[in-house]
mmCIF file of C-alpha atoms and ligand atoms in Angstrom:
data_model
loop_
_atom_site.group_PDB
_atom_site.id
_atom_site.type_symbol
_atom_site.label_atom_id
_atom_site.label_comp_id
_atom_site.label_asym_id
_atom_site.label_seq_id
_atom_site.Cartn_x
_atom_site.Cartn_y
_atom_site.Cartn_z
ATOM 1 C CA UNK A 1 -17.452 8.764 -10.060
ATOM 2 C CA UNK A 2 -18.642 10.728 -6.728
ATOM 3 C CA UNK A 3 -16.121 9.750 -3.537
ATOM 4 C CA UNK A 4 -17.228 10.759 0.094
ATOM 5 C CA UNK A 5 -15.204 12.658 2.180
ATOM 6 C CA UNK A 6 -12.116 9.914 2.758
ATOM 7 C CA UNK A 7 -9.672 9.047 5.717
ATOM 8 C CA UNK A 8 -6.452 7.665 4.869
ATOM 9 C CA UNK A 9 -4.260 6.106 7.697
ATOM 10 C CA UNK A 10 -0.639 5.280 6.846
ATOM 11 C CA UNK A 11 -0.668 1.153 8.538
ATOM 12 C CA UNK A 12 3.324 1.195 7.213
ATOM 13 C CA UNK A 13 5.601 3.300 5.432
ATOM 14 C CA UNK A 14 8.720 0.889 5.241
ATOM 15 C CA UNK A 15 10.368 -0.967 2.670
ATOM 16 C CA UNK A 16 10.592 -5.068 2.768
ATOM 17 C CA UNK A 17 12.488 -5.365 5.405
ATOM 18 C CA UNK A 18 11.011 -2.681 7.657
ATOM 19 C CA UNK A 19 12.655 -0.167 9.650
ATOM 20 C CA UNK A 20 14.683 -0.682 11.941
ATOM 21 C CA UNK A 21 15.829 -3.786 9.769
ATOM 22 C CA UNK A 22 16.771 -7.025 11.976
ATOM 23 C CA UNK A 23 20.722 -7.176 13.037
ATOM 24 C CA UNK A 24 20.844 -3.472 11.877
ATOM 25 C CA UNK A 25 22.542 -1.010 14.125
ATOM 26 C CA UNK A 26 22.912 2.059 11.693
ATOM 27 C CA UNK A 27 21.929 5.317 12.486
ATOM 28 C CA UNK A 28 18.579 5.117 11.303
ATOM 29 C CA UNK A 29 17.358 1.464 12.902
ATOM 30 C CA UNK A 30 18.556 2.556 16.068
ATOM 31 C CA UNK A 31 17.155 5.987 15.941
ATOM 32 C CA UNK A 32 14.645 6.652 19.049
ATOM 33 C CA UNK A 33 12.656 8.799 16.878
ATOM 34 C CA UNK A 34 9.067 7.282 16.905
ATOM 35 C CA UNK A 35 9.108 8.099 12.689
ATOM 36 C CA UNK A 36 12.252 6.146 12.160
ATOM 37 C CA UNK A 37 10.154 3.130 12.853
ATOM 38 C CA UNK A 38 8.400 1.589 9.863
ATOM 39 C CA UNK A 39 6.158 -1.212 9.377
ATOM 40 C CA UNK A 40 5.806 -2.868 5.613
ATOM 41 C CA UNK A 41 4.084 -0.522 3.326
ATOM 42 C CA UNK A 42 0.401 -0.905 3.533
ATOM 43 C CA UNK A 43 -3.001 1.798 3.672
ATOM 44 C CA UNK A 44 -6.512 2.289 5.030
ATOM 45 C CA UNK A 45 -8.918 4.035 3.293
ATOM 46 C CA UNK A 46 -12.502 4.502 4.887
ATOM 47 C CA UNK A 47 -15.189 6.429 4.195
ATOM 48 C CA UNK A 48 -18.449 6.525 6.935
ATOM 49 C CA UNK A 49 -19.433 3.612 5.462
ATOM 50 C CA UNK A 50 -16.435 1.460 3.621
ATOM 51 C CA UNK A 51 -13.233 0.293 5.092
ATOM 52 C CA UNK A 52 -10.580 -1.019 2.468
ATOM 53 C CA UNK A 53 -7.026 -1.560 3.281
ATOM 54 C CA UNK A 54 -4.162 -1.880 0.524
ATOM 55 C CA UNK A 55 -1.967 -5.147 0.789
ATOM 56 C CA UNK A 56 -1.743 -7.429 3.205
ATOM 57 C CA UNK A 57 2.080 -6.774 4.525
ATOM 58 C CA UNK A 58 3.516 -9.470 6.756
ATOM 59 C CA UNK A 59 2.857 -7.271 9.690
ATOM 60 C CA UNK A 60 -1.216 -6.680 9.006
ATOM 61 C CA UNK A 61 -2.034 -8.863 12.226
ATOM 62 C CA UNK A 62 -0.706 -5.723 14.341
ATOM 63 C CA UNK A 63 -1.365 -3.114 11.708
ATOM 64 C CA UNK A 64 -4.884 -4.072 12.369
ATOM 65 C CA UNK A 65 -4.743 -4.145 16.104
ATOM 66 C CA UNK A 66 -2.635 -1.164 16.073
ATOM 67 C CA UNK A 67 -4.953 1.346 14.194
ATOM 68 C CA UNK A 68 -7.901 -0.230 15.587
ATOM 69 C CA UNK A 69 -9.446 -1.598 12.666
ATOM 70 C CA UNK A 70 -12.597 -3.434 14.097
ATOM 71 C CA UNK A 71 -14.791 -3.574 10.643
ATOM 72 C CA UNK A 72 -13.145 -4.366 6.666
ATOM 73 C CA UNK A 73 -14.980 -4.251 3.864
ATOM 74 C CA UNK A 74 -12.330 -5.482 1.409
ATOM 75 C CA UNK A 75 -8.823 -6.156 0.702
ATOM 76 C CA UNK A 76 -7.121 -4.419 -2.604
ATOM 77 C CA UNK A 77 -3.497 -6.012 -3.630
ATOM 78 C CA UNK A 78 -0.960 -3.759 -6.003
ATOM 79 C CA UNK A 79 1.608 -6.699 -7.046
ATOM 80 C CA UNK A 80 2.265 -10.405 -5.533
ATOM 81 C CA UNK A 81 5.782 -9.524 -3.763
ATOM 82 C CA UNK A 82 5.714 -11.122 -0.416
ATOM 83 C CA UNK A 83 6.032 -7.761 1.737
ATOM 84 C CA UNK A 84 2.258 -7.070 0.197
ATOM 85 C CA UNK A 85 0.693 -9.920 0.655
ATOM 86 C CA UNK A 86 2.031 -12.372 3.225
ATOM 87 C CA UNK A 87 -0.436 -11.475 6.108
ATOM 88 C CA UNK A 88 -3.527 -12.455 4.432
ATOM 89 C CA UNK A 89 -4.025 -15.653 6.353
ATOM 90 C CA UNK A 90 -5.100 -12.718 9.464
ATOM 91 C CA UNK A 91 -8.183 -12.126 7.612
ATOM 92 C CA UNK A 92 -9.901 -15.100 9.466
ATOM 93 C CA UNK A 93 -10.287 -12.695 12.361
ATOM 94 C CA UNK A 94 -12.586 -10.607 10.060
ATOM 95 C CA UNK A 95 -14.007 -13.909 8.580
ATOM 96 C CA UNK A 96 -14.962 -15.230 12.104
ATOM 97 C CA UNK A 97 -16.656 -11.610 13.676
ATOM 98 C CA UNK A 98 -18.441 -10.892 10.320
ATOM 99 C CA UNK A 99 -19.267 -14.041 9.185
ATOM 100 C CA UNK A 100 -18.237 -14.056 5.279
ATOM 101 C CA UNK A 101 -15.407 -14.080 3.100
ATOM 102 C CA UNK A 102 -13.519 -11.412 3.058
ATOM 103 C CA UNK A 103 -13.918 -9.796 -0.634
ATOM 104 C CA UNK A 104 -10.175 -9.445 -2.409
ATOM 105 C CA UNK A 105 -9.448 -7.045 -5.227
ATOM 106 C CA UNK A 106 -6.326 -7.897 -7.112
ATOM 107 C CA UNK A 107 -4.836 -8.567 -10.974
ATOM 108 C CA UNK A 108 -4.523 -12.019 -12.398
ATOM 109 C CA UNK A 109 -0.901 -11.964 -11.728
ATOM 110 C CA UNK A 110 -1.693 -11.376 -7.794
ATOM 111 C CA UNK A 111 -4.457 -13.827 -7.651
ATOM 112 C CA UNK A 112 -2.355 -16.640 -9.365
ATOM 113 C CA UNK A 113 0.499 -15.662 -6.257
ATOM 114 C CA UNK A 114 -2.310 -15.559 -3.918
ATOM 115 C CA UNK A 115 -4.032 -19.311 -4.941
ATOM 116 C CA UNK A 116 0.165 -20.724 -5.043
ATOM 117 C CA UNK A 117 1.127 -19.068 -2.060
ATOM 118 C CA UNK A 118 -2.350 -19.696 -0.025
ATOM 119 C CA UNK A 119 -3.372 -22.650 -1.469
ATOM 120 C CA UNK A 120 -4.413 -24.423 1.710
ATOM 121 C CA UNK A 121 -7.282 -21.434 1.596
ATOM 122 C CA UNK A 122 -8.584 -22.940 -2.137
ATOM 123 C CA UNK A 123 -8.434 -26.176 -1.671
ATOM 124 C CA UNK A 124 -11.383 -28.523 -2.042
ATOM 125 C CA UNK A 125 -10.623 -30.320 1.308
ATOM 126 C CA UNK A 126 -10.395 -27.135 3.594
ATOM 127 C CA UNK A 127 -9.888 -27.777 7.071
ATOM 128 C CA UNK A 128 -11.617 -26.025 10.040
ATOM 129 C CA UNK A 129 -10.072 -21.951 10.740
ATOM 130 C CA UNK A 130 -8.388 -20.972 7.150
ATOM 131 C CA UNK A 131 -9.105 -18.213 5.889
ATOM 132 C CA UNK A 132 -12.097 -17.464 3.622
ATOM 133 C CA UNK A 133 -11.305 -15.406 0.741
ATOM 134 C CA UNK A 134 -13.709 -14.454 -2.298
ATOM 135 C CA UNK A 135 -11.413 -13.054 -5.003
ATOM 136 C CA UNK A 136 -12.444 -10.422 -7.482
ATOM 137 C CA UNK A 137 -9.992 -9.721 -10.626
ATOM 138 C CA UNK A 138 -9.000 -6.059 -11.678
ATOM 139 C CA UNK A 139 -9.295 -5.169 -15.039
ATOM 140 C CA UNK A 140 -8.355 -1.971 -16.190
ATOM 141 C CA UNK A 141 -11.783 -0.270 -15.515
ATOM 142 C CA UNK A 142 -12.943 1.738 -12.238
ATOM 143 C CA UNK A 143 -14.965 -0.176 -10.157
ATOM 144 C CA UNK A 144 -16.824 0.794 -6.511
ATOM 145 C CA UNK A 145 -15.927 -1.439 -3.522
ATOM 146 C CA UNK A 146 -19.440 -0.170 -1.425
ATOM 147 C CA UNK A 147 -19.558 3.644 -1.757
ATOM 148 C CA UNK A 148 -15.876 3.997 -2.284
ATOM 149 C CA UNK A 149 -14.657 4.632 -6.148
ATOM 150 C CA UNK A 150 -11.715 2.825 -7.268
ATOM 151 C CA UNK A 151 -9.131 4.022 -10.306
ATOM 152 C CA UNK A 152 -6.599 1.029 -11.258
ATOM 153 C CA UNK A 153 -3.324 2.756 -12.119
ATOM 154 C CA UNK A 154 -1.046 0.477 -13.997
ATOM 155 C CA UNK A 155 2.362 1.026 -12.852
ATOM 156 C CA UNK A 156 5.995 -0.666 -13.686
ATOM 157 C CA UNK A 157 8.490 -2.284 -11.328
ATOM 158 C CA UNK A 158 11.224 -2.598 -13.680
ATOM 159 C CA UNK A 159 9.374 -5.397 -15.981
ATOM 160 C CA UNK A 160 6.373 -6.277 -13.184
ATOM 161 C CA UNK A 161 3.256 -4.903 -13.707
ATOM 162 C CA UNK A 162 2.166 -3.052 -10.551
ATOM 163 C CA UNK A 163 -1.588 -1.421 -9.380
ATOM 164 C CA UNK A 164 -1.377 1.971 -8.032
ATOM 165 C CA UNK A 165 -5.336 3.079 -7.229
ATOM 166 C CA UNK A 166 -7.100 6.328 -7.366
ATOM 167 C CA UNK A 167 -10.151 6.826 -4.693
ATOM 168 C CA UNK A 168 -11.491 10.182 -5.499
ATOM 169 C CA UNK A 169 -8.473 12.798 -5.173
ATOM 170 C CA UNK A 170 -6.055 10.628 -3.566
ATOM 171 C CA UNK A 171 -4.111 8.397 -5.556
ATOM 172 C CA UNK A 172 -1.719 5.613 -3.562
ATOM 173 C CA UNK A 173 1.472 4.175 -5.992
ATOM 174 C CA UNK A 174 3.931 1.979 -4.267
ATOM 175 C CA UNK A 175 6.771 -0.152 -5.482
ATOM 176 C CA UNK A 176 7.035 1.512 -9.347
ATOM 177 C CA UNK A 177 9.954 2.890 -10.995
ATOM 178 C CA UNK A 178 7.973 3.947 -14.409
ATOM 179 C CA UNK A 179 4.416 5.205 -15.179
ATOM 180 C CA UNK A 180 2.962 5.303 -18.747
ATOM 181 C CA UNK A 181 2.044 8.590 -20.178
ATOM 182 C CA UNK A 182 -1.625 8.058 -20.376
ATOM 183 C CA UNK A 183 -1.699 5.788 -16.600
ATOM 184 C CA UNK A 184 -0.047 9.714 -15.798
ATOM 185 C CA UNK A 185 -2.945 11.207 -16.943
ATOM 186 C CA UNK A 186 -5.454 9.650 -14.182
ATOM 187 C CA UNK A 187 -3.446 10.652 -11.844
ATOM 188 C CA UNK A 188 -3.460 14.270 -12.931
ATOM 189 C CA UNK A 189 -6.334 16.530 -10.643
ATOM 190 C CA UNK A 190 -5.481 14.252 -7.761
ATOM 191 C CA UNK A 191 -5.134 16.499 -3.966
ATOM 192 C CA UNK A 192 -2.647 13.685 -2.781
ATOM 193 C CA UNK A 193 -0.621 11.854 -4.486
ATOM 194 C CA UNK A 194 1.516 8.688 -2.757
ATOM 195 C CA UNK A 195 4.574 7.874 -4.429
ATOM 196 C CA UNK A 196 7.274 4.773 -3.238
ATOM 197 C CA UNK A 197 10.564 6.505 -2.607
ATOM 198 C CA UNK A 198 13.293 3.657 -1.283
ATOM 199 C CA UNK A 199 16.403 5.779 -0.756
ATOM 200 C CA UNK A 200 18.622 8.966 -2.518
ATOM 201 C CA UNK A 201 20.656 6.106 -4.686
ATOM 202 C CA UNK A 202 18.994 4.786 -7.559
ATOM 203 C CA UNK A 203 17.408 1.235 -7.586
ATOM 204 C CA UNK A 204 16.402 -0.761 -10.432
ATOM 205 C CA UNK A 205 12.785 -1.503 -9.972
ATOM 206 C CA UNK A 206 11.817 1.666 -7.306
ATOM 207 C CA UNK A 207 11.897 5.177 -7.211
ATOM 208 C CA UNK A 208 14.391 6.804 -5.838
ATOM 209 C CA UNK A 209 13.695 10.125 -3.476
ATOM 210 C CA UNK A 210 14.818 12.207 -6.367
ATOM 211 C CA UNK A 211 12.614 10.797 -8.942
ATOM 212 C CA UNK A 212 9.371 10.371 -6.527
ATOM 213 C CA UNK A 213 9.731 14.274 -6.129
ATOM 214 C CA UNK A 214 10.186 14.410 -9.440
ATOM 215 C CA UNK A 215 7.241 12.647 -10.354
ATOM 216 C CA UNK A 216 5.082 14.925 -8.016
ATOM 217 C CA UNK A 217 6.225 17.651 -9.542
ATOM 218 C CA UNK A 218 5.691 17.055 -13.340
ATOM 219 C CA UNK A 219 2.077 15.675 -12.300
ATOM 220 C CA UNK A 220 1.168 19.265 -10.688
ATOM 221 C CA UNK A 221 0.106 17.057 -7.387
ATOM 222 C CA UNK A 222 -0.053 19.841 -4.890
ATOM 223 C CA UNK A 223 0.857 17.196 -1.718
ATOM 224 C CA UNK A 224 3.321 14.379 -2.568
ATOM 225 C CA UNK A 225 3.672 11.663 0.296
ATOM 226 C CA UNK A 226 6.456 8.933 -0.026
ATOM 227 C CA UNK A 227 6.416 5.315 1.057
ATOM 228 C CA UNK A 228 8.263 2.119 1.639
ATOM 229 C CA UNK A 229 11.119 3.885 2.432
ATOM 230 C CA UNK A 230 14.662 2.070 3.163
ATOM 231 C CA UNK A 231 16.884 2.431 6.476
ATOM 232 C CA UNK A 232 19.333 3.693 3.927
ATOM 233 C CA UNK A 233 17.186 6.915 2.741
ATOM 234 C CA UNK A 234 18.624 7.881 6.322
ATOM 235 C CA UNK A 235 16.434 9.926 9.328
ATOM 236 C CA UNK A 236 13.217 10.829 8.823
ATOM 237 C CA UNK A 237 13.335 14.152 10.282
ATOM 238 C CA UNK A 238 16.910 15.017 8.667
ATOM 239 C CA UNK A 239 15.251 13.828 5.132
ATOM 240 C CA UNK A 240 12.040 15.481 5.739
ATOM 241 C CA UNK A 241 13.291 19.009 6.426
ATOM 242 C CA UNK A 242 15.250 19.093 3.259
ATOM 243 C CA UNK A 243 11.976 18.269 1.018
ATOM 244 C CA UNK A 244 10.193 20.644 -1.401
ATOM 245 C CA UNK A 245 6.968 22.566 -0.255
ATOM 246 C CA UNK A 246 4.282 20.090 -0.112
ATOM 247 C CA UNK A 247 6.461 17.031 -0.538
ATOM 248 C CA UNK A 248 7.285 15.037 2.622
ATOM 249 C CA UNK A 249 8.155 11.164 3.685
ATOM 250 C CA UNK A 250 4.792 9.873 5.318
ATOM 251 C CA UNK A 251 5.412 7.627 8.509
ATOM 252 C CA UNK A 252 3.806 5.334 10.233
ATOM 253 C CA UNK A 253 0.120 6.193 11.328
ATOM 254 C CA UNK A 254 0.085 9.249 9.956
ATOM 255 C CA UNK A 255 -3.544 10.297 8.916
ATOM 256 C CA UNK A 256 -4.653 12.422 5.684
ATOM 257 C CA UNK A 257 -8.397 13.525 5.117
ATOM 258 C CA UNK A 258 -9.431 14.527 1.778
HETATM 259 ZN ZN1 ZN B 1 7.409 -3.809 -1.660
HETATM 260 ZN ZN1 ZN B 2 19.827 0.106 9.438
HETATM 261 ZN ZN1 ZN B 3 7.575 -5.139 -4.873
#
């Protein structure tokens, strides 16, 4: 599948409860450091042409604002946990200044989340200002959301199915703990690989900073970025420094070009 030259804008690089986490006052949440502050993990991918973003965290209202993101083509969803999806009601602004539903991308297990959770936006009695949503389901095969290629990666967190997504040679994975040998295999030949890395101690259903650098590593990725990242992984800069060449934790706003 041919991909145009791609920007990638990090929107949020924290884990559900963000960084700094409310009532926290450890080192990290009340770090001045501008990278210590994280917003619920979420992407932008554009080409000249295509804008997509990945999830819909509870903070997409002033993701959007903050990274200036006037025009968007389409919303893609990698599992129905509520730090993914709960801001998709803020679509209506895109609804009311393009004037159509805004297209979403997502397994059967997210839209059945999506209709429960948003049902006031599927109902036959719809009242005036909800959001307008046309839902497309993911199988397991690439698709194109307008000129932009898309590789569903499936992904576990512990027993949930997850999508990670390939666009081209950047492949974006959050909130797994296990990937399948052959899933492995499409990521293989990607430039930049985005892994979820929570903190150094292990968790049961994400990867932990040793295994996301792990991961990188056995996949021959040559740049690993790490997401949704926990208050307890501790500083960003203290963390960073410490990382393998070509491995480091993203943060917030951070832009790639590949
Ligand atoms: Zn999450
Ligand atoms: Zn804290
Ligand atoms: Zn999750």
């Amino acid at each position: 599948m041919q991909c145009p030259p791609l920007k990638i804008t990090f929107l949020g690089t924290g884990t559900s409860s963000g960084v700094p986490m409310i009532a926290c006052s450890c080192e990290v949440c009340i770090s001045s450091d501008k990278k210590d502050k994280r917003l619920r993990s979420s992407i932008l991918v554009e080409s000249a042409a295509t804008s997509i973003v990945v999830d819909t965290t509870p903070d997409f209202r002033y993701q959007m604002l903050r990274a200036n993101v006037n025009k968007l083509d389409a919303v893609l969803f990698t599992h129905p946990h509520k730090d993914h999806v709960a801001g998709l009601d803020d679509v209506r602004a895109y609804n009311y200044f393009q004037k159509k539903p805004m297209e979403v991308y997502a397994n059967s297990l997210t839209e059945e989340a999506i209709k429960r959770e948003f049902a006031y936006a599927f109902s036959d009695k719809k009242y005036p200002g909800i959001p307008s949503i046309n839902l497309n389901t993911i199988a397991d095969t690439p698709f194109y959301i307008g000129d932009i290629p898309v590789i569903p990666i499936l992904v576990w967190h512990l027993k949930m199915p997850v999508l990670g997504f390939r666009f081209g040679r950047f492949t974006y994975i959050t909130d797994a703990n296990k990937i399948d040998a052959e899933e492995k295999e499409k990521i293989k030949g990607s430039e930049a690989l985005v892994l979820n890395a929570l903190r150094n101690d292990k968790h049961i259903s994400h990867f932990n900073l040793d295994e996301a650098v792990a991961m990188v590593q056995e996949l021959a990725v040559p740049k690993g970025y790490f997401t949704h990242i926990s208050h307890q992984m501790g500083k960003h800069e203290m963390i960073n420094k410490n990382l393998p060449k070509g491995i480091a934790l993203a943060f917030d706003g951070q832009e790639l070009t590949i």
